[in-house]
């Protein structure tokens, strides 16, 4: 009797739960790239001095060459590799990075702050010079990153950080196969010579190699990072459409071309390779088409 009554009392609750659960189930399993943390919308940037600094940071991130020209030595902008202004999961988003610093980095063999990490991308990815710690450029980028991470738990490894790691390739990454992938899936935008494309003096498609691209010290110069980035994000708007093998092959092809010298150059290519590029995934110091990559001189 008591049991019957309690069941009857529960009936409306059950109906209510079903109403909640069913629509949720209908939208279950969003694609992994969209799961998890979402940064606040641009409309939520507050007024006042803090909001102005956030906006300046966003402008520097999206238009680096015009907003912070003194620190840029390439045709790239931060948002070329950290897509959608550093918002996109799977494209090394700023919100996931913000909560992960300070941290130990094997590249510097030190515990680095977030600001020092920003300096690294200026020096290598942008082939420029690092803005000084405490300079307005770094403060603005920190304010923008902090604001994008609003509400994210400090120290959490957020889904979507970095580029989704690719499994090791079935066959070793191959230049000749990569060349074919490049011609079919990349050259249209980035140019057959990898130099990118300009329209009306503006860079519309960024260079993948050559004197106006990232330098040999950059993260994208590692075939591991390039393959992961390309698989998730390229061709632009059709991320995930290449097979893993195609992503590895075209990454090897892109990273087998000449680009600006590693700013840590240690006197000779061999020594620089031994010190900073001692990995099968770095082409620096390797011979491709009769040319030693990283060697000073033409090509
Ligand atoms: C050529 C591509 C490229 C450009 C341009 C670039 N970066 Fe990066 N950035 C990378 C790569 C690759 C990584 C390493 C990602 C990883 O480890 O998964 C990285 C990492 C970072 C990280 C740390 C991410 C994390 O989760 O630890 C920050 C912060 C960052 N970049 C900021 C910047 C800023 C600011 C600029 C512009 C001044 C910039 N980047 C320009 C490629 C680029
Ligand atoms: C439809 C045009 C388009 C195609 C096709 C395309 N990309 Fe991109 N790619 C872009 C744009 C635009 C960006 C910069 C993204 C941004 O700023 O939002 C970019 C960025 C990049 C970057 C990082 C920035 C740099 O210059 O190093 C790499 C690496 C890259 N693409 C590689 C490739 C590869 C490899 C392919 C072929 C598999 C490819 N892309 C196909 C348009 C394209």
Coordinates of C-alpha atoms and ligand atoms in Angstrom, one line a residue:
X1 CA 0.0 0.0 0.0
X2 CA 2.7 2.5 1.0
X3 CA 4.8 1.2 -1.8
X4 CA 2.0 1.8 -4.4
X5 CA 1.5 5.3 -3.1
X6 CA 5.2 6.2 -3.3
X7 CA 5.3 4.9 -6.8
X8 CA 2.3 7.0 -7.8
X9 CA 4.1 10.0 -6.2
X10 CA 7.2 9.2 -8.3
X11 CA 5.3 9.0 -11.6
X12 CA 5.3 12.8 -12.3
X13 CA 8.9 12.9 -11.4
X14 CA 9.7 10.0 -13.8
X15 CA 7.8 11.8 -16.6
X16 CA 9.7 14.9 -15.9
X17 CA 13.1 13.0 -15.9
X18 CA 12.2 11.4 -19.3
X19 CA 11.4 14.8 -20.7
X20 CA 14.9 16.0 -19.6
X21 CA 16.8 12.8 -20.5
X22 CA 15.2 12.2 -23.9
X23 CA 16.2 15.4 -25.6
X24 CA 19.7 15.1 -24.1
X25 CA 20.0 11.6 -25.5
X26 CA 18.9 12.9 -28.9
X27 CA 21.9 15.3 -28.9
X28 CA 24.3 12.8 -27.4
X29 CA 27.8 12.2 -28.6
X30 CA 28.9 15.5 -30.1
X31 CA 32.0 15.2 -32.2
X32 CA 35.0 15.2 -29.9
X33 CA 36.5 18.5 -31.2
X34 CA 33.4 20.3 -29.9
X35 CA 33.1 18.5 -26.5
X36 CA 34.1 20.1 -23.3
X37 CA 35.1 23.7 -22.5
X38 CA 33.7 26.6 -24.5
X39 CA 35.2 30.1 -24.3
X40 CA 32.8 33.0 -23.7
X41 CA 31.4 34.8 -26.7
X42 CA 33.1 38.0 -27.9
X43 CA 30.0 40.0 -26.9
X44 CA 30.9 39.2 -23.3
X45 CA 34.2 41.1 -23.3
X46 CA 33.6 43.7 -20.5
X47 CA 33.9 47.5 -21.0
X48 CA 36.7 49.3 -19.2
X49 CA 40.5 49.0 -19.0
X50 CA 40.5 45.2 -18.7
X51 CA 38.2 44.7 -21.6
X52 CA 40.3 47.1 -23.7
X53 CA 43.4 45.0 -23.0
X54 CA 41.5 41.8 -23.9
X55 CA 40.5 43.3 -27.3
X56 CA 44.1 44.5 -27.9
X57 CA 45.3 40.9 -27.2
X58 CA 42.8 39.5 -29.7
X59 CA 43.8 42.1 -32.3
X60 CA 47.5 41.1 -31.8
X61 CA 46.6 37.4 -32.1
X62 CA 44.6 37.8 -35.3
X63 CA 46.6 40.6 -37.0
X64 CA 50.1 40.1 -35.5
X65 CA 52.0 41.7 -38.4
X66 CA 50.1 45.0 -38.2
X67 CA 49.3 45.1 -34.5
X68 CA 52.8 44.1 -33.3
X69 CA 55.1 44.5 -36.4
X70 CA 58.3 45.1 -34.4
X71 CA 58.2 41.5 -33.2
X72 CA 57.2 39.7 -36.4
X73 CA 59.6 38.4 -39.1
X74 CA 57.3 36.4 -41.2
X75 CA 54.0 36.6 -43.1
X76 CA 52.2 34.6 -40.4
X77 CA 49.8 35.6 -37.7
X78 CA 49.2 33.7 -34.5
X79 CA 45.7 32.7 -35.6
X80 CA 47.1 30.9 -38.7
X81 CA 48.0 27.9 -36.5
X82 CA 45.8 28.6 -33.5
X83 CA 42.6 28.8 -35.6
X84 CA 39.6 31.0 -35.0
X85 CA 41.5 33.5 -32.8
X86 CA 42.8 30.7 -30.5
X87 CA 39.3 29.4 -29.8
X88 CA 39.2 26.2 -31.9
X89 CA 39.6 22.9 -30.0
X90 CA 42.2 20.7 -31.7
X91 CA 44.1 23.8 -33.0
X92 CA 46.1 24.5 -29.8
X93 CA 43.5 26.8 -28.3
X94 CA 44.6 29.5 -25.9
X95 CA 42.0 28.7 -23.2
X96 CA 43.5 25.1 -22.8
X97 CA 47.0 26.5 -22.7
X98 CA 46.3 29.2 -20.1
X99 CA 45.3 26.7 -17.4
X100 CA 48.3 24.5 -18.1
X101 CA 51.1 27.0 -17.2
X102 CA 53.6 27.4 -15.5
X103 CA 54.9 24.0 -16.6
X104 CA 58.2 22.2 -17.3
X105 CA 59.1 22.2 -21.0
X106 CA 61.7 19.8 -22.4
X107 CA 62.4 22.4 -25.2
X108 CA 63.8 24.9 -22.7
X109 CA 64.7 22.5 -19.9
X110 CA 63.0 24.9 -17.5
X111 CA 59.7 25.6 -15.8
X112 CA 58.2 28.3 -18.1
X113 CA 55.4 30.8 -17.4
X114 CA 52.7 31.3 -19.9
X115 CA 54.3 34.6 -20.9
X116 CA 57.6 32.8 -21.7
X117 CA 55.6 30.3 -23.8
X118 CA 54.2 33.3 -25.8
X119 CA 57.7 34.6 -26.3
X120 CA 58.7 31.2 -27.8
X121 CA 56.0 31.4 -30.5
X122 CA 57.2 34.9 -31.5
X123 CA 60.8 33.7 -31.7
X124 CA 60.3 30.5 -33.7
X125 CA 56.8 30.3 -35.2
X126 CA 56.7 34.0 -36.2
X127 CA 60.4 34.1 -37.0
X128 CA 60.5 37.3 -35.0
X129 CA 61.8 38.6 -31.7
X130 CA 60.3 37.9 -28.3
X131 CA 58.5 40.9 -26.8
X132 CA 60.0 41.7 -23.3
X133 CA 58.2 40.2 -20.3
X134 CA 55.8 42.8 -18.9
X135 CA 55.5 44.6 -22.3
X136 CA 52.1 45.7 -23.4
X137 CA 52.0 43.1 -26.2
X138 CA 52.5 40.2 -23.8
X139 CA 50.2 41.6 -21.2
X140 CA 47.5 42.0 -23.8
X141 CA 47.9 38.4 -25.1
X142 CA 47.8 37.2 -21.5
X143 CA 44.6 39.2 -20.8
X144 CA 43.0 37.7 -23.9
X145 CA 44.0 34.1 -23.0
X146 CA 42.9 34.5 -19.4
X147 CA 39.6 35.9 -20.5
X148 CA 39.0 33.0 -23.1
X149 CA 39.7 30.5 -20.2
X150 CA 37.1 32.1 -18.0
X151 CA 35.6 29.4 -15.7
X152 CA 38.1 26.7 -16.8
X153 CA 39.7 24.8 -13.9
X154 CA 43.3 25.7 -13.3
X155 CA 45.7 22.7 -13.9
X156 CA 43.1 20.6 -15.7
X157 CA 44.1 18.9 -18.9
X158 CA 41.2 20.2 -21.0
X159 CA 40.0 18.2 -24.0
X160 CA 41.0 19.9 -27.2
X161 CA 44.4 21.1 -25.9
X162 CA 47.2 21.1 -28.6
X163 CA 46.6 19.1 -31.7
X164 CA 45.0 15.6 -31.5
X165 CA 47.9 13.2 -31.4
X166 CA 48.1 11.0 -34.5
X167 CA 48.9 7.3 -34.2
X168 CA 52.4 6.3 -35.6
X169 CA 52.1 6.0 -39.4
X170 CA 51.8 2.5 -40.9
X171 CA 54.5 3.4 -43.5
X172 CA 57.3 5.9 -42.8
X173 CA 56.3 9.4 -43.9
X174 CA 57.3 9.7 -47.5
X175 CA 58.3 12.8 -49.5
X176 CA 57.2 11.5 -52.9
X177 CA 53.7 10.5 -51.7
X178 CA 53.5 13.8 -49.8
X179 CA 54.2 15.8 -52.9
X180 CA 51.2 14.2 -54.6
X181 CA 48.9 15.0 -51.6
X182 CA 50.2 18.5 -51.6
X183 CA 49.5 19.1 -55.3
X184 CA 46.0 17.7 -55.0
X185 CA 44.8 19.1 -51.6
X186 CA 47.0 22.1 -50.6
X187 CA 48.5 23.9 -53.6
X188 CA 45.3 25.5 -54.6
X189 CA 45.4 27.8 -51.5
X190 CA 49.1 27.7 -50.3
X191 CA 50.6 27.9 -53.9
X192 CA 52.5 25.2 -55.8
X193 CA 55.7 26.7 -54.3
X194 CA 54.3 26.7 -50.7
X195 CA 54.8 30.5 -50.5
X196 CA 51.1 31.2 -49.8
X197 CA 49.1 33.8 -51.6
X198 CA 48.5 37.5 -51.4
X199 CA 45.7 39.7 -52.7
X200 CA 45.8 43.5 -52.6
X201 CA 49.0 43.4 -50.5
X202 CA 47.3 41.2 -47.9
X203 CA 48.4 37.6 -47.1
X204 CA 45.3 35.6 -47.7
X205 CA 46.9 32.1 -47.5
X206 CA 49.9 31.8 -45.3
X207 CA 53.3 30.4 -46.5
X208 CA 54.2 26.9 -45.5
X209 CA 57.9 27.2 -46.2
X210 CA 60.4 29.7 -47.7
X211 CA 61.8 33.0 -46.2
X212 CA 58.4 34.3 -45.0
X213 CA 57.3 31.2 -43.1
X214 CA 58.1 29.9 -39.6
X215 CA 61.7 29.1 -38.9
X216 CA 63.5 25.8 -38.2
X217 CA 63.1 26.1 -34.5
X218 CA 59.3 26.2 -34.6
X219 CA 57.0 23.5 -33.3
X220 CA 55.4 23.1 -36.8
X221 CA 58.9 22.1 -38.1
X222 CA 58.5 18.8 -36.4
X223 CA 56.7 16.3 -38.6
X224 CA 54.8 15.0 -35.5
X225 CA 53.2 18.4 -34.8
X226 CA 52.6 19.3 -38.5
X227 CA 50.9 15.9 -39.2
X228 CA 48.7 16.3 -36.2
X229 CA 47.8 19.9 -37.1
X230 CA 47.2 19.1 -40.7
X231 CA 45.0 16.0 -40.0
X232 CA 42.7 17.9 -37.7
X233 CA 42.6 21.3 -39.5
X234 CA 43.6 21.0 -43.2
X235 CA 42.5 21.5 -45.9
X236 CA 40.9 24.5 -44.2
X237 CA 37.2 23.8 -43.4
X238 CA 37.7 20.1 -44.2
X239 CA 39.7 18.9 -41.2
X240 CA 39.7 15.1 -40.7
X241 CA 39.2 14.4 -44.4
X242 CA 42.8 13.2 -45.1
X243 CA 43.8 9.7 -44.0
X244 CA 46.4 9.6 -41.2
X245 CA 49.0 8.4 -43.8
X246 CA 48.3 11.3 -46.1
X247 CA 48.7 13.7 -43.2
X248 CA 52.1 12.2 -42.2
X249 CA 53.3 12.2 -45.8
X250 CA 52.3 15.7 -46.6
X251 CA 53.7 16.9 -43.3
X252 CA 57.1 15.3 -44.2
X253 CA 56.9 17.0 -47.6
X254 CA 56.1 20.5 -46.1
X255 CA 58.9 20.1 -43.5
X256 CA 61.4 19.0 -46.1
X257 CA 61.7 22.5 -47.6
X258 CA 64.0 25.4 -46.7
X259 CA 62.9 28.0 -44.2
X260 CA 64.6 30.7 -42.0
X261 CA 67.5 29.5 -39.8
X262 CA 66.9 28.2 -36.3
X263 CA 67.8 31.2 -34.1
X264 CA 69.6 28.8 -31.8
X265 CA 72.1 28.1 -34.6
X266 CA 75.2 26.6 -33.0
X267 CA 77.9 27.4 -35.6
X268 CA 77.2 24.5 -37.9
X269 CA 74.2 22.6 -39.2
X270 CA 75.5 19.3 -37.9
X271 CA 76.0 20.7 -34.4
X272 CA 72.6 22.5 -34.4
X273 CA 71.0 19.2 -35.5
X274 CA 72.8 17.3 -32.7
X275 CA 71.7 19.8 -30.1
X276 CA 68.1 20.7 -31.1
X277 CA 66.9 18.4 -33.9
X278 CA 68.1 14.9 -32.9
X279 CA 64.9 13.2 -34.0
X280 CA 63.7 11.2 -37.0
X281 CA 60.8 13.7 -37.1
X282 CA 63.1 16.7 -37.8
X283 CA 64.4 17.2 -41.4
X284 CA 66.8 19.9 -40.3
X285 CA 70.3 18.9 -41.4
X286 CA 69.0 16.0 -43.6
X287 CA 69.8 15.9 -47.3
X288 CA 66.8 16.3 -49.6
X289 CA 67.1 16.6 -53.4
X290 CA 70.9 17.1 -53.0
X291 CA 70.5 20.0 -50.6
X292 CA 71.3 19.9 -46.8
X293 CA 68.3 21.5 -45.1
X294 CA 69.3 24.4 -42.9
X295 CA 72.6 25.0 -44.7
X296 CA 73.2 28.7 -45.3
X297 CA 73.0 29.8 -49.0
X298 CA 70.5 29.9 -51.7
X299 CA 67.4 27.6 -52.0
Ligands
LIG1 C1 53.4 28.2 -37.7 C2 52.4 27.9 -36.7 C3 52.3 28.7 -35.4 C4 52.2 30.1 -35.3 C5 52.2 31.1 -36.4 C6 52.1 30.3 -33.9 N1 52.1 29.2 -33.2 FE1 51.8 29.0 -31.2 N2 52.1 27.0 -31.3 C7 52.4 26.3 -32.5 C8 52.7 24.9 -32.2 C9 53.0 23.8 -33.2 C10 52.6 24.8 -30.8 C11 52.8 23.5 -30.0 C12 51.5 22.8 -29.9 C13 51.6 21.5 -29.1 O1 52.6 21.3 -28.4 O2 50.6 20.7 -29.2 C14 52.2 26.1 -30.3 C15 52.0 26.4 -29.0 C16 51.6 27.6 -28.5 C17 51.2 27.8 -27.1 C18 51.1 26.7 -26.0 C19 49.9 25.8 -26.3 C20 49.7 24.8 -25.2 O3 48.6 24.2 -25.1 O4 50.7 24.5 -24.5 C21 50.8 29.1 -27.0 C22 50.3 29.8 -25.8 C23 51.1 29.7 -28.3 N3 51.5 28.8 -29.2 C24 50.9 31.1 -28.6 C25 51.2 31.6 -29.9 C26 51.2 33.1 -30.1 C27 50.8 34.1 -29.1 C28 51.5 33.2 -31.4 C29 51.7 34.5 -32.2 C30 52.6 35.4 -31.6 C31 51.7 31.9 -32.0 N4 51.5 31.0 -31.0 C32 52.0 31.6 -33.3 C33 52.3 26.8 -33.8 C34 52.2 28.2 -34.1
LIG2 C1 40.9 26.2 -48.8 C2 42.3 26.7 -48.7 C3 43.3 25.8 -48.0 C4 43.6 24.6 -48.3 C5 43.1 23.7 -49.5 C6 44.7 24.2 -47.4 N1 44.9 25.2 -46.5 FE1 46.3 25.2 -45.0 N2 45.6 27.0 -44.4 C7 44.7 27.8 -45.1 C8 44.5 29.0 -44.3 C9 43.5 30.1 -44.7 C10 45.3 28.9 -43.2 C11 45.3 29.9 -42.0 C12 44.2 29.6 -41.1 C13 43.6 30.8 -40.4 O1 44.3 31.8 -40.4 O2 42.4 30.7 -39.9 C14 46.1 27.7 -43.3 C15 47.0 27.2 -42.4 C16 47.9 26.2 -42.6 C17 49.1 25.9 -41.8 C18 49.6 26.7 -40.7 C19 50.2 28.0 -41.1 C20 51.4 28.0 -42.0 O3 51.5 28.8 -42.9 O4 52.3 27.2 -41.7 C21 49.6 24.7 -42.4 C22 50.9 24.0 -41.9 C23 48.8 24.3 -43.5 N3 47.7 25.2 -43.6 C24 49.0 23.2 -44.2 C25 48.1 22.8 -45.2 C26 48.2 21.5 -45.9 C27 49.4 20.5 -45.7 C28 47.2 21.4 -46.8 C29 46.8 20.3 -47.7 C30 46.6 19.0 -47.0 C31 46.4 22.6 -46.6 N4 47.0 23.4 -45.7 C32 45.3 22.9 -47.4 C33 44.0 27.4 -46.2 C34 44.1 26.2 -46.9

